[in-house]
Amino acid sequence: MPVIPTHPMTTPDPDVLRWVVPDGLLPFTGEVAHAPAMLQALIDDGTLKSVRVDGGAVLTLLGPGHSWRTEGARVRSALVDALGAPESWQGDASAHEFGPDDALEAAARQIAGGSLGSFVNSHGGALVVRSVHDGVVEVAMEGACDECPAAEITMHARFEHLLRRRCPWLVEVRRVDA
């Protein structure tokens, strides 16, 4: 079984770790009702109070009386094992189905709102994700980007490159009018 890449990130709540996982790996977003055996055992024994899927991440909340220092390695091992069987995860009644276009849109919006978006904004422009369908992401280059000759380079060489690294099923990035 291949090892699924993951890494933890802290959150404002010291009891919650955000485990970054490949975009589109898990088929839903929301609270986990049932997870593969090793991870489910940590929920059942109270090590984890809850597990939530959030796009390209899994949020784990420690149960009372537990610490990341003592439980971190165990949680990582259980999570990596569980990620090897994404079809075995089940969301609770409030969870939402999360398909490839949903994952692509979430990643595109995150990239456009992150450091690349800040770079574009610093030049008086904006890169805005307008729609995602069938693997095609439509973006508008607004403000100073509208007439800028470098806008196409920013859109393809930077935005599309970053998005394709995260979502290899990307078909195309298309520019649309603002």
XYZ file of C-alpha atoms in Angstrom, residues 51-156:
106
model
C -12.112 13.884 13.406
C -13.292 16.217 10.638
C -12.513 16.204 6.910
C -12.035 19.694 5.491
C -11.088 19.596 1.802
C -7.371 18.899 1.622
C -7.049 18.380 5.362
C -8.149 16.250 8.270
C -8.680 18.042 11.597
C -8.107 15.976 14.716
C -9.285 17.159 18.135
C -7.627 15.521 21.129
C -9.805 14.097 23.863
C -9.566 15.433 27.426
C -6.382 14.496 29.275
C -4.358 13.775 26.101
C -1.428 15.720 24.622
C 0.161 15.856 21.194
C 3.544 15.177 22.791
C 2.403 11.726 23.962
C -0.193 10.907 21.277
C 1.145 12.624 18.147
C 3.059 9.661 16.715
C 0.145 7.293 17.354
C -2.333 9.651 15.711
C -0.027 10.140 12.701
C 0.390 6.370 12.238
C -3.349 5.755 12.502
C -4.144 8.612 10.119
C -1.618 7.506 7.487
C -3.022 3.975 7.720
C -6.595 5.275 7.361
C -5.709 7.468 4.367
C -4.621 4.319 2.547
C -8.295 3.266 2.495
C -10.247 6.448 1.630
C -13.294 4.422 0.571
C -13.611 3.165 4.175
C -14.252 6.624 5.631
C -17.863 7.556 6.354
C -19.155 11.006 7.116
C -21.924 11.683 9.588
C -25.395 12.818 8.496
C -24.254 16.456 8.144
C -21.237 15.623 5.905
C -21.252 16.746 2.264
C -20.099 14.808 -0.782
C -16.830 16.222 -2.113
C -15.960 15.368 -5.713
C -12.980 16.238 -7.937
C -14.399 19.599 -9.053
C -15.102 20.544 -5.428
C -11.493 19.750 -4.493
C -10.220 21.627 -7.546
C -12.290 24.696 -6.677
C -11.173 24.681 -3.040
C -7.505 24.434 -4.082
C -7.911 27.138 -6.757
C -9.536 29.537 -4.288
C -6.859 28.812 -1.695
C -4.063 29.547 -4.188
C -5.797 32.702 -5.477
C -6.313 33.883 -1.893
C -2.806 32.997 -0.725
C 0.638 34.358 -1.505
C 0.030 34.427 -5.275
C -3.128 36.474 -4.723
C -1.197 38.827 -2.449
C 1.476 39.228 -5.141
C -1.156 40.049 -7.786
C -2.902 42.467 -5.384
C 0.398 44.228 -4.667
C 0.486 45.185 -8.359
C -3.057 46.573 -8.289
C -4.717 43.500 -9.755
C -6.810 40.525 -8.724
C -6.983 36.902 -9.781
C -10.578 35.746 -9.200
C -11.813 32.162 -9.539
C -15.153 32.427 -11.377
C -16.145 28.777 -11.868
C -14.973 25.181 -11.941
C -16.582 22.466 -14.031
C -15.359 19.199 -15.538
C -11.762 19.917 -14.492
C -11.720 23.384 -16.104
C -11.058 26.404 -13.880
C -12.228 29.773 -15.180
C -10.500 32.837 -13.742
C -10.818 36.567 -14.280
C -7.782 38.829 -14.186
C -9.116 42.106 -12.841
C -7.865 45.587 -11.993
C -4.356 46.316 -13.248
C -4.187 42.721 -14.550
C -6.946 43.356 -17.085
C -4.603 44.936 -19.655
C -1.271 43.711 -18.303
C 0.821 41.643 -20.725
C 2.231 39.628 -17.798
C -1.253 38.511 -16.686
C -1.181 35.439 -18.955
C 2.190 34.435 -17.528
C 0.901 34.880 -13.979
C -2.212 32.875 -14.762
C -0.485 29.967 -16.512
